[in-house]
Amino acid sequence: MESIKNRYAIVGVGESERSKNSGTTPLHLALDAARAALNDAGLQAKEIDGFMSYSENDSCTSHQLATYLGVRPKYVKDILGGGSSTEMLIADAVGLIESGQLNTVLIYRSMNGRSGVRMGGGGWDVNMLQTAIEGGSFIIPYGAGSPAQWFGLFATRHMHETGLTEEHLGHVCLAFYEHAQRNPKAYFYGKPLTMEEYLKTPYLSYPFKKHDFCLESDEANAIIVTSAERAEGCKSRPVYIMGLSARQCVSHAHYWNDLTEVAADYVAPEVYKMAGVKPEDIDVASIYDCYSWVVLRQLEAYGFAPRGEVGNFVAEGNLRIGGKLPSNTAGGMLSEGYTHGMNNVLEIVRQVRHEYKGTVRQVENCEIGICTGWAGPDMAGAMILRN
Amino acid sequence: MGYQKPIPLKTQDNRPYWDGADRHELILQKCNSCHQYSHPPGPSCAKCGSSELSWESQGSDINGKVYSYIVSYRPFLPGFQDDLPLVIAIVELEMLPQVKLIGNILQCSPEDIEVGMPVKMVWMEIADERSLPQWIQL
Ligand SMILES: [Zn+2]
């Protein structure tokens, strides 16, 4: 993969409206996001020859999206997946373009994540869950049916081993909520958070309070990937892919035997090697944030702070704009919106392009950004992007 | 009203475990090739891929200690609304620390639970001829 460094670019990003109740279908949302991304890139829909998406059976198909953009594409692909799927599909797109099968690929995630199928659960058939989840009959009868609980088991152990505290979880939330206050489109715009409020909020699932959970929203996001040569002809400022590690798996999360091992530990060295940079070269980050704790564990995995020191790193304000590693600068999934990671990709592209120049949202002198994906302790992906 | 919570589904791959639980016995799957325990059990060894598997009884007297835990204040699944706060823990077996089981620590308040806490397996009768392995503080 090293040979593709700087040879592919993200040339368009776009999103639909974000709401609690879209009143429309994922297909409508996907069309809005796709048109916004096309407009951003200055491309016509018919210049896209590949369409890809991921979902949890809660979206429209790539074929439908292409159809209603008036395109007869060469290639469509829909995969089942959540976090880290964006990175995986970008890697697929790069491979297909590299081998001459496609020119330009649009990747999207569309979901009525609040008014439709909610990841947070509710209404699931418990026997279906027992069979659908690997090892399900060993967790569902014990009431462990939510990712909040599964990730919490990893978090409690990690906190026990490294001395991370609830206040450290709070610092992640505070930084991202602060960024959301600069983003009028963020779900929690106008809802700042203080440490005092965070600490006195009751637990939903210890060690997590409501602020530690990603929110649920109705929205679609889209990105367009093409070769560096074609990117030159686009309207937007291309953001080049320096490094990309699509997805790594460790033993399935539900084997639960070694909570110290996460897939991000395997992704990190690969993505840095390909990009030829080190953690200290990164100016801005989007760290997958389905829960506050997963940010802390990834900061460790991606080398931003050594094990045991991540708590101090966030307590010093380093995730904030102005800190060492401004992260999730639109508010992240904790406070901006939630499209299984894709909204974090949109933001890192905009930061690296300096799209917010002249405003309080722009991270100064940010030339290199990292975006990480996390589907669970067992799956992860990441990419490093540059201006 | 009978038992409202989910009852473990027996499948081709896990039946000996749950049959054992019904007899109040812990039966673990073990790989004949790499000699590691496989839990949850599966169609082949998740550590080496071998399909040479056997089942080994650990008896009925099982102790362990809490490896990690969470406390649920919301019923994320139906049937648990009367059990809140619910302690869900990963328990490391005393005799086989490489094996960890997920279960509830019964009659345990959120103030008492901690990593390392010693616990003992108990079998909770949940239906006709069905039992669920659970844990109580030792
Ligand atoms: Zn084996």
Coordinates of C-alpha atoms and ligand atoms in Angstrom, one line a residue:
Chain A
M1 CA 0.0 0.0 0.0
E2 CA 3.0 2.3 0.6
S3 CA 3.1 3.1 -3.1
I4 CA -0.2 4.8 -3.1
K5 CA 0.9 7.5 -0.6
N6 CA -0.3 10.9 -1.7
R7 CA -1.7 9.5 -5.0
Y8 CA -5.4 9.6 -3.9
A9 CA -7.5 12.4 -2.5
I10 CA -10.8 13.2 -0.9
V11 CA -12.2 15.9 -3.2
G12 CA -15.7 16.4 -1.9
V13 CA -17.6 16.1 1.4
G14 CA -21.2 16.9 2.1
E15 CA -24.0 16.3 4.5
S16 CA -27.8 16.4 4.8
E17 CA -29.7 18.3 7.5
R18 CA -29.2 16.8 10.9
S19 CA -32.2 16.3 13.2
K20 CA -33.9 14.1 15.7
N21 CA -36.7 13.3 13.3
S22 CA -35.9 13.8 9.7
G23 CA -39.5 13.0 8.6
T24 CA -38.0 11.5 5.5
T25 CA -36.2 8.4 4.3
P26 CA -32.5 7.5 4.3
L27 CA -32.6 7.7 0.5
H28 CA -33.7 11.3 0.6
L29 CA -31.0 12.1 3.2
A30 CA -28.4 10.2 1.1
L31 CA -29.4 12.2 -2.0
D32 CA -29.0 15.5 -0.1
A33 CA -25.5 14.5 1.2
A34 CA -24.4 13.2 -2.2
R35 CA -25.5 16.4 -4.0
A36 CA -23.7 18.5 -1.4
A37 CA -20.5 16.4 -1.9
L38 CA -20.7 16.7 -5.7
N39 CA -21.3 20.4 -5.4
D40 CA -18.3 20.7 -3.1
A41 CA -16.1 18.8 -5.6
G42 CA -17.5 20.6 -8.6
L43 CA -18.4 17.3 -10.2
Q44 CA -21.4 16.1 -12.1
A45 CA -23.1 13.0 -10.7
K46 CA -22.4 11.1 -13.9
E47 CA -18.6 11.5 -13.3
I48 CA -19.0 9.1 -10.3
D49 CA -18.7 5.6 -11.5
G50 CA -18.6 3.8 -8.1
F51 CA -21.0 4.1 -5.2
M52 CA -20.4 2.5 -1.8
S53 CA -22.1 2.6 1.6
Y54 CA -22.2 0.9 4.9
S55 CA -25.1 0.3 7.2
E56 CA -26.7 -1.7 9.9
N57 CA -29.6 -2.6 7.7
D58 CA -30.9 0.9 8.3
S59 CA -30.2 2.7 5.0
C60 CA -30.9 2.8 1.3
T61 CA -28.7 1.0 -1.2
S62 CA -25.9 2.4 -3.3
H63 CA -27.9 1.3 -6.4
Q64 CA -30.9 3.3 -5.3
L65 CA -28.8 6.4 -4.6
A66 CA -27.1 6.2 -8.0
T67 CA -30.4 5.6 -9.7
Y68 CA -31.9 8.8 -8.3
L69 CA -28.9 10.8 -9.2
G70 CA -29.5 9.7 -12.7
V71 CA -26.3 7.7 -12.9
R72 CA -25.8 4.2 -14.3
P73 CA -22.7 3.3 -12.3
K74 CA -20.1 0.6 -13.1
Y75 CA -19.9 -0.5 -9.5
V76 CA -22.0 -0.5 -6.3
K77 CA -21.2 -1.9 -3.0
D78 CA -23.1 -2.0 0.3
I79 CA -21.5 -3.6 3.3
L80 CA -22.8 -4.3 6.8
G81 CA -20.7 -2.3 9.2
G82 CA -20.4 0.6 11.7
G83 CA -17.3 2.4 12.9
S84 CA -14.2 2.1 10.8
S85 CA -16.2 1.2 7.7
T86 CA -15.4 4.6 6.1
E87 CA -11.7 3.8 6.1
M88 CA -12.4 0.4 4.8
L89 CA -14.5 1.6 1.9
I90 CA -11.9 4.3 1.1
A91 CA -9.3 1.6 0.9
D92 CA -11.6 -0.4 -1.4
A93 CA -12.2 2.7 -3.6
V94 CA -8.4 3.3 -3.8
G95 CA -7.8 -0.3 -4.9
L96 CA -10.5 -0.2 -7.5
I97 CA -9.2 3.1 -8.9
E98 CA -5.6 1.8 -8.8
S99 CA -6.5 -1.3 -10.8
G100 CA -8.2 0.8 -13.4
Q101 CA -11.7 -0.4 -12.7
L102 CA -13.1 2.9 -11.5
N103 CA -12.3 6.6 -11.7
T104 CA -14.2 8.3 -8.9
V105 CA -16.1 6.9 -6.0
L106 CA -18.7 8.3 -3.7
I107 CA -19.0 6.8 -0.3
Y108 CA -21.9 7.6 2.0
R109 CA -23.6 6.7 5.3
S110 CA -27.3 7.6 5.7
M111 CA -29.4 6.8 8.7
N112 CA -32.4 7.8 10.7
G113 CA -30.3 7.0 13.7
R114 CA -32.7 8.7 16.1
S115 CA -36.2 8.4 14.7
G116 CA -35.6 5.1 13.0
V117 CA -33.4 2.2 14.0
R118 CA -31.6 3.3 17.2
M119 CA -28.2 1.8 17.8
G120 CA -28.7 2.3 21.5
G121 CA -31.2 -0.5 21.5
G122 CA -34.8 -0.8 22.5
G123 CA -37.3 -3.0 20.8
W124 CA -34.8 -5.8 19.9
D125 CA -36.0 -9.3 20.0
V126 CA -33.8 -10.9 22.6
N127 CA -33.6 -14.3 21.0
M128 CA -32.6 -12.7 17.7
L129 CA -29.8 -10.9 19.6
Q130 CA -28.6 -14.1 21.1
T131 CA -28.1 -15.6 17.7
A132 CA -27.1 -12.4 15.8
I133 CA -24.3 -11.5 18.2
E134 CA -21.3 -13.8 18.4
G135 CA -21.4 -15.5 21.7
G136 CA -24.8 -13.8 22.3
S137 CA -26.2 -16.5 24.6
F138 CA -23.3 -15.8 27.0
I139 CA -24.2 -12.1 27.4
I140 CA -27.8 -11.5 26.5
P141 CA -29.3 -13.6 29.4
Y142 CA -27.2 -11.4 31.7
G143 CA -28.7 -8.1 30.5
A144 CA -25.6 -7.2 28.5
G145 CA -27.3 -6.1 25.2
S146 CA -25.9 -2.6 24.6
P147 CA -22.5 -1.4 23.3
A148 CA -22.5 0.9 26.3
Q149 CA -22.2 -2.1 28.5
W150 CA -19.7 -4.0 26.4
F151 CA -17.4 -1.0 26.0
G152 CA -17.9 -0.3 29.7
L153 CA -16.5 -3.7 30.6
F154 CA -13.3 -2.7 28.7
A155 CA -13.3 0.8 30.2
T156 CA -13.6 -0.3 33.8
R157 CA -10.7 -2.7 33.4
H158 CA -8.6 -0.2 31.6
M159 CA -9.3 2.4 34.3
H160 CA -8.4 -0.1 37.0
E161 CA -5.1 -0.9 35.3
T162 CA -3.9 2.6 34.3
G163 CA -5.4 4.8 36.9
L164 CA -7.8 6.6 34.6
T165 CA -10.6 8.3 36.4
E166 CA -14.1 9.4 35.7
E167 CA -12.8 13.0 35.6
H168 CA -10.6 11.9 32.7
L169 CA -13.6 10.6 30.8
G170 CA -15.2 14.0 31.6
H171 CA -12.3 15.9 30.0
V172 CA -12.9 14.1 26.7
C173 CA -16.6 15.1 26.9
L174 CA -15.8 18.7 27.9
A175 CA -13.4 19.3 25.0
F176 CA -15.9 18.0 22.4
Y177 CA -18.8 19.8 23.9
E178 CA -16.8 23.0 23.8
H179 CA -16.1 22.5 20.1
A180 CA -19.8 21.9 19.5
Q181 CA -20.4 25.4 20.9
R182 CA -18.5 26.8 17.9
N183 CA -20.5 24.7 15.4
P184 CA -24.1 26.0 14.9
K185 CA -24.9 22.7 13.2
A186 CA -23.9 20.6 16.1
Y187 CA -26.7 18.8 17.9
F188 CA -25.5 20.1 21.3
Y189 CA -24.8 23.7 20.1
G190 CA -25.9 26.0 22.8
K191 CA -25.5 23.2 25.4
P192 CA -22.1 23.7 27.0
L193 CA -20.9 21.3 29.6
T194 CA -19.0 21.9 32.8
M195 CA -17.0 19.4 34.9
E196 CA -19.3 20.1 37.8
E197 CA -22.3 19.2 35.8
Y198 CA -20.6 16.2 34.3
L199 CA -19.6 14.8 37.6
K200 CA -23.0 15.2 39.2
T201 CA -24.9 13.6 36.3
P202 CA -26.1 10.1 37.2
Y203 CA -24.7 7.0 35.6
L204 CA -26.7 5.3 32.8
S205 CA -24.2 2.4 32.8
Y206 CA -21.3 2.9 35.1
P207 CA -18.7 4.1 34.3
F208 CA -20.7 6.0 31.7
K209 CA -23.1 8.9 32.1
K210 CA -25.2 10.3 29.3
H211 CA -22.4 12.7 28.2
D212 CA -20.1 9.7 27.6
F213 CA -22.5 8.2 25.0
C214 CA -22.5 9.3 21.4
L215 CA -25.8 10.9 20.4
E216 CA -28.3 9.5 18.0
S217 CA -29.2 11.6 15.0
D218 CA -30.9 11.4 11.6
E219 CA -28.5 12.4 8.9
A220 CA -26.4 11.4 5.9
N221 CA -22.8 12.2 5.0
A222 CA -20.9 11.6 1.8
I223 CA -17.4 11.8 0.6
I224 CA -15.8 11.6 -2.9
V225 CA -12.5 9.8 -3.5
T226 CA -10.4 10.0 -6.7
S227 CA -6.9 9.9 -7.9
A228 CA -4.5 12.9 -7.3
E229 CA -4.5 13.6 -11.1
R230 CA -8.3 13.9 -11.3
A231 CA -8.3 15.8 -8.1
E232 CA -6.5 18.6 -9.8
G233 CA -9.5 19.2 -12.0
C234 CA -11.9 19.5 -9.0
K235 CA -13.3 22.7 -7.6
S236 CA -12.3 21.9 -4.0
R237 CA -8.9 21.9 -2.5
P238 CA -7.9 18.2 -2.5
V239 CA -7.0 16.5 0.7
Y240 CA -4.4 13.8 0.0
I241 CA -4.3 10.4 1.7
M242 CA -0.9 9.9 3.1
G243 CA -1.6 6.7 5.0
L244 CA -4.5 4.3 5.2
S245 CA -5.0 1.1 7.2
A246 CA -8.4 -0.3 6.4
R247 CA -9.4 -2.7 9.1
Q248 CA -7.7 -4.9 11.5
C249 CA -9.3 -7.6 13.6
V250 CA -8.2 -9.1 16.9
S251 CA -10.0 -12.0 18.5
H252 CA -13.7 -11.2 18.6
A253 CA -14.7 -8.8 21.3
H254 CA -17.0 -11.2 22.8
Y255 CA -14.3 -13.6 23.7
W256 CA -13.5 -11.0 26.3
N257 CA -10.3 -12.7 27.4
D258 CA -7.7 -10.1 26.9
L259 CA -9.2 -6.6 27.4
T260 CA -5.8 -5.0 27.0
E261 CA -5.6 -5.8 23.3
V262 CA -7.5 -3.6 20.8
A263 CA -7.4 -3.5 17.0
A264 CA -6.3 0.1 17.0
D265 CA -2.9 -1.2 18.5
Y266 CA -2.4 -3.0 15.2
V267 CA -3.6 -0.2 12.9
A268 CA -1.4 2.5 14.4
P269 CA 2.1 1.3 13.3
E270 CA 0.8 0.5 9.8
V271 CA -0.8 3.9 9.2
Y272 CA 2.2 5.8 10.5
K273 CA 4.6 3.7 8.4
M274 CA 2.7 4.3 5.2
A275 CA 2.3 8.0 5.8
G276 CA 5.9 8.4 6.9
V277 CA 5.0 10.5 9.9
K278 CA 5.0 10.2 13.7
P279 CA 2.3 11.1 16.2
E280 CA 4.1 14.4 16.9
D281 CA 3.7 15.4 13.3
I282 CA -0.1 15.3 13.6
D283 CA -1.8 18.7 13.9
V284 CA -5.5 17.8 14.2
A285 CA -7.4 14.7 14.8
S286 CA -10.8 13.0 14.5
I287 CA -10.8 10.2 17.0
Y288 CA -13.7 7.8 16.8
D289 CA -15.9 8.6 19.8
C290 CA -18.9 6.3 20.2
Y291 CA -18.1 6.6 23.9
S292 CA -15.7 8.9 25.7
W293 CA -13.5 6.1 26.9
V294 CA -12.7 4.8 23.4
V295 CA -11.0 8.1 22.7
L296 CA -8.7 7.6 25.7
R297 CA -7.8 4.1 24.6
Q298 CA -7.1 5.2 21.1
L299 CA -4.9 8.1 22.2
E300 CA -2.8 5.4 23.8
A301 CA -2.9 3.2 20.7
Y302 CA -2.0 5.9 18.3
G303 CA 0.9 7.1 20.4
F304 CA -0.4 10.5 21.5
A305 CA 0.3 9.7 25.2
P306 CA 1.9 6.7 26.8
R307 CA -0.3 4.2 28.7
G308 CA -1.0 5.6 32.1
E309 CA -0.5 9.2 31.0
V310 CA -3.5 9.6 28.8
G311 CA -5.5 11.0 31.7
N312 CA -3.1 13.8 32.2
F313 CA -2.9 14.5 28.5
V314 CA -6.6 15.2 28.3
A315 CA -6.8 16.9 31.7
E316 CA -4.2 19.4 30.4
G317 CA -6.7 20.4 27.7
N318 CA -4.8 18.9 24.8
L319 CA -7.9 17.8 22.9
R320 CA -9.2 21.4 22.7
I321 CA -8.5 23.8 19.9
G322 CA -5.3 25.4 21.0
G323 CA -4.1 22.2 22.7
K324 CA -1.5 19.7 21.4
L325 CA -4.0 17.6 19.6
P326 CA -7.2 19.4 18.8
S327 CA -9.6 16.6 18.3
N328 CA -13.2 16.2 17.1
T329 CA -13.3 19.9 16.4
A330 CA -16.9 20.0 15.2
G331 CA -18.0 18.3 18.4
G332 CA -17.5 14.7 17.4
M333 CA -20.1 12.0 17.8
L334 CA -20.5 12.9 21.4
S335 CA -21.9 16.3 20.6
E336 CA -22.1 17.1 16.9
G337 CA -23.8 14.2 15.2
Y338 CA -23.5 10.5 14.6
T339 CA -23.1 8.7 11.3
H340 CA -20.9 5.9 12.5
G341 CA -17.7 8.0 12.1
M342 CA -18.3 9.7 8.8
N343 CA -19.1 13.1 10.3
N344 CA -15.7 13.0 11.9
V345 CA -14.1 12.4 8.4
L346 CA -15.9 15.4 7.0
E347 CA -14.5 17.6 9.8
I348 CA -10.9 16.4 9.4
V349 CA -11.1 17.1 5.7
R350 CA -12.5 20.6 6.3
Q351 CA -9.8 21.4 8.9
V352 CA -6.9 20.2 6.7
R353 CA -8.3 22.3 3.9
H354 CA -8.4 25.3 6.2
E355 CA -12.0 25.8 5.3
Y356 CA -12.7 27.6 8.6
K357 CA -9.9 30.1 8.1
G358 CA -10.6 33.4 9.9
T359 CA -13.0 31.8 12.4
V360 CA -12.6 30.4 15.9
R361 CA -13.2 26.9 14.5
Q362 CA -10.0 26.7 12.5
V363 CA -7.0 24.9 14.0
E364 CA -4.0 27.1 13.3
N365 CA -1.3 25.7 10.9
C366 CA -2.9 22.3 10.6
E367 CA -1.4 20.5 7.6
I368 CA -1.6 16.9 8.7
G369 CA -4.6 15.2 10.3
I370 CA -5.5 11.7 11.5
C371 CA -8.9 10.2 11.4
T372 CA -9.5 7.0 13.3
G373 CA -12.3 4.4 13.1
W374 CA -13.3 2.0 15.8
A375 CA -16.0 -0.7 15.5
G376 CA -15.1 -2.2 18.8
P377 CA -12.0 -3.5 20.5
D378 CA -11.8 -6.0 17.7
M379 CA -12.0 -3.8 14.6
A380 CA -10.4 -0.5 13.7
G381 CA -9.1 1.6 10.8
A382 CA -7.3 4.9 10.4
M383 CA -6.1 7.4 7.8
I384 CA -3.7 10.2 7.8
L385 CA -4.5 13.1 5.5
R386 CA -2.6 16.2 4.4
N387 CA -3.3 19.5 2.8
Chain B
M1 CA -45.5 -14.3 36.2
G2 CA -42.6 -16.6 35.2
Y3 CA -39.1 -15.7 34.3
Q4 CA -39.2 -12.6 32.1
K5 CA -35.5 -12.4 31.1
P6 CA -33.9 -14.0 28.1
I7 CA -33.2 -17.8 28.5
P8 CA -29.9 -19.0 27.0
L9 CA -30.5 -20.5 23.6
K10 CA -28.9 -23.9 23.1
T11 CA -27.2 -24.2 19.7
Q12 CA -25.2 -26.9 18.0
D13 CA -22.1 -25.1 19.2
N14 CA -22.9 -24.4 22.8
R15 CA -25.3 -27.2 23.9
P16 CA -22.8 -29.1 26.2
Y17 CA -22.2 -25.8 28.2
W18 CA -25.8 -25.1 28.8
D19 CA -26.8 -28.7 29.3
G20 CA -24.0 -28.8 32.0
A21 CA -25.4 -25.6 33.5
D22 CA -28.8 -27.2 33.8
R23 CA -27.1 -30.0 35.8
H24 CA -25.3 -27.3 37.9
E25 CA -22.0 -28.2 36.4
L26 CA -19.5 -26.0 34.5
I27 CA -18.5 -27.6 31.2
L28 CA -15.8 -25.8 29.2
Q29 CA -14.7 -26.4 25.6
K30 CA -11.1 -27.2 25.2
C31 CA -9.0 -27.5 22.0
N32 CA -7.1 -30.7 21.6
S33 CA -4.5 -29.1 19.3
C34 CA -3.4 -26.0 21.2
H35 CA -4.8 -27.1 24.6
Q36 CA -6.4 -23.7 25.2
Y37 CA -9.9 -23.3 26.5
S38 CA -12.5 -21.8 24.1
H39 CA -15.1 -19.6 25.7
P40 CA -17.6 -18.9 24.5
P41 CA -17.6 -22.3 22.8
G42 CA -17.7 -22.4 19.0
P43 CA -17.6 -24.7 16.0
S44 CA -13.8 -24.7 16.1
C45 CA -11.0 -23.2 18.3
A46 CA -10.9 -19.4 18.0
K47 CA -7.2 -19.4 18.9
C48 CA -5.8 -21.9 16.4
G49 CA -8.7 -22.9 14.1
S50 CA -8.6 -26.6 15.0
S51 CA -11.9 -28.5 15.0
E52 CA -10.5 -31.1 17.4
L53 CA -12.4 -30.0 20.4
S54 CA -13.5 -31.7 23.6
W55 CA -15.6 -30.8 26.6
E56 CA -14.2 -30.8 30.1
S57 CA -16.2 -30.6 33.3
Q58 CA -14.9 -28.3 36.0
G59 CA -17.4 -29.6 38.5
S60 CA -19.9 -27.6 40.6
D61 CA -17.7 -25.7 43.0
I62 CA -16.4 -22.8 41.0
N63 CA -14.7 -19.7 42.4
G64 CA -13.4 -16.7 40.6
K65 CA -12.7 -13.0 41.0
V66 CA -14.0 -9.9 39.3
Y67 CA -11.9 -9.0 36.3
S68 CA -14.1 -6.1 35.2
Y69 CA -17.6 -4.9 35.6
I70 CA -20.2 -2.3 34.8
V71 CA -23.4 -1.2 36.7
S72 CA -26.5 -0.8 34.6
Y73 CA -29.0 1.8 35.8
R74 CA -31.2 1.3 32.7
P75 CA -32.7 -1.9 31.5
F76 CA -31.0 -2.1 28.1
L77 CA -33.0 -5.4 27.5
P78 CA -36.5 -6.3 28.4
G79 CA -37.0 -8.2 31.6
F80 CA -34.3 -6.5 33.6
Q81 CA -36.4 -3.5 34.7
D82 CA -36.8 -4.9 38.3
D83 CA -33.1 -5.8 38.7
L84 CA -31.6 -2.3 38.6
P85 CA -28.9 -1.4 39.3
L86 CA -27.7 -4.5 37.6
V87 CA -24.0 -5.5 38.0
I88 CA -22.6 -7.2 34.9
A89 CA -19.1 -8.6 35.5
I90 CA -16.4 -10.5 33.7
V91 CA -15.2 -13.1 36.2
E92 CA -11.8 -14.7 35.9
L93 CA -11.9 -18.4 37.1
E94 CA -9.7 -19.2 40.0
M95 CA -8.6 -22.5 38.7
L96 CA -8.3 -21.3 35.0
P97 CA -7.5 -17.6 35.0
Q98 CA -7.3 -17.8 31.2
V99 CA -11.0 -18.4 31.1
K100 CA -13.4 -15.5 31.8
L101 CA -17.2 -15.7 32.0
I102 CA -19.7 -12.9 31.9
G103 CA -22.4 -12.9 34.5
N104 CA -24.2 -10.9 37.1
I105 CA -23.0 -10.5 40.6
L106 CA -26.2 -11.1 42.6
Q107 CA -27.2 -9.1 45.7
C108 CA -24.3 -6.8 45.2
S109 CA -24.6 -3.0 45.6
P110 CA -22.7 -0.7 43.3
E111 CA -20.7 0.5 46.3
D112 CA -19.4 -3.0 47.0
I113 CA -18.3 -4.1 43.6
E114 CA -14.7 -3.8 42.7
V115 CA -12.1 -5.4 40.4
G116 CA -10.5 -8.3 42.2
M117 CA -13.5 -9.1 44.4
P118 CA -13.7 -12.9 45.1
V119 CA -17.0 -14.5 43.9
K120 CA -18.5 -17.9 43.8
M121 CA -20.7 -19.5 41.1
V122 CA -24.3 -20.3 42.0
W123 CA -27.0 -21.8 39.7
M124 CA -30.2 -19.8 39.4
E125 CA -33.2 -21.9 38.4
I126 CA -34.9 -19.9 35.6
A127 CA -37.3 -22.4 33.9
D128 CA -38.2 -26.0 34.0
E129 CA -34.9 -27.9 33.9
R130 CA -33.0 -24.7 33.0
S131 CA -30.4 -23.0 35.1
L132 CA -28.2 -20.0 34.7
P133 CA -24.7 -19.7 36.2
Q134 CA -24.5 -16.6 38.3
W135 CA -22.2 -15.2 40.9
I136 CA -22.3 -14.1 44.5
Q137 CA -19.7 -12.3 46.6
L138 CA -17.6 -14.8 48.5
Ligands
ZN1 ZN -6.7 -24.4 19.4

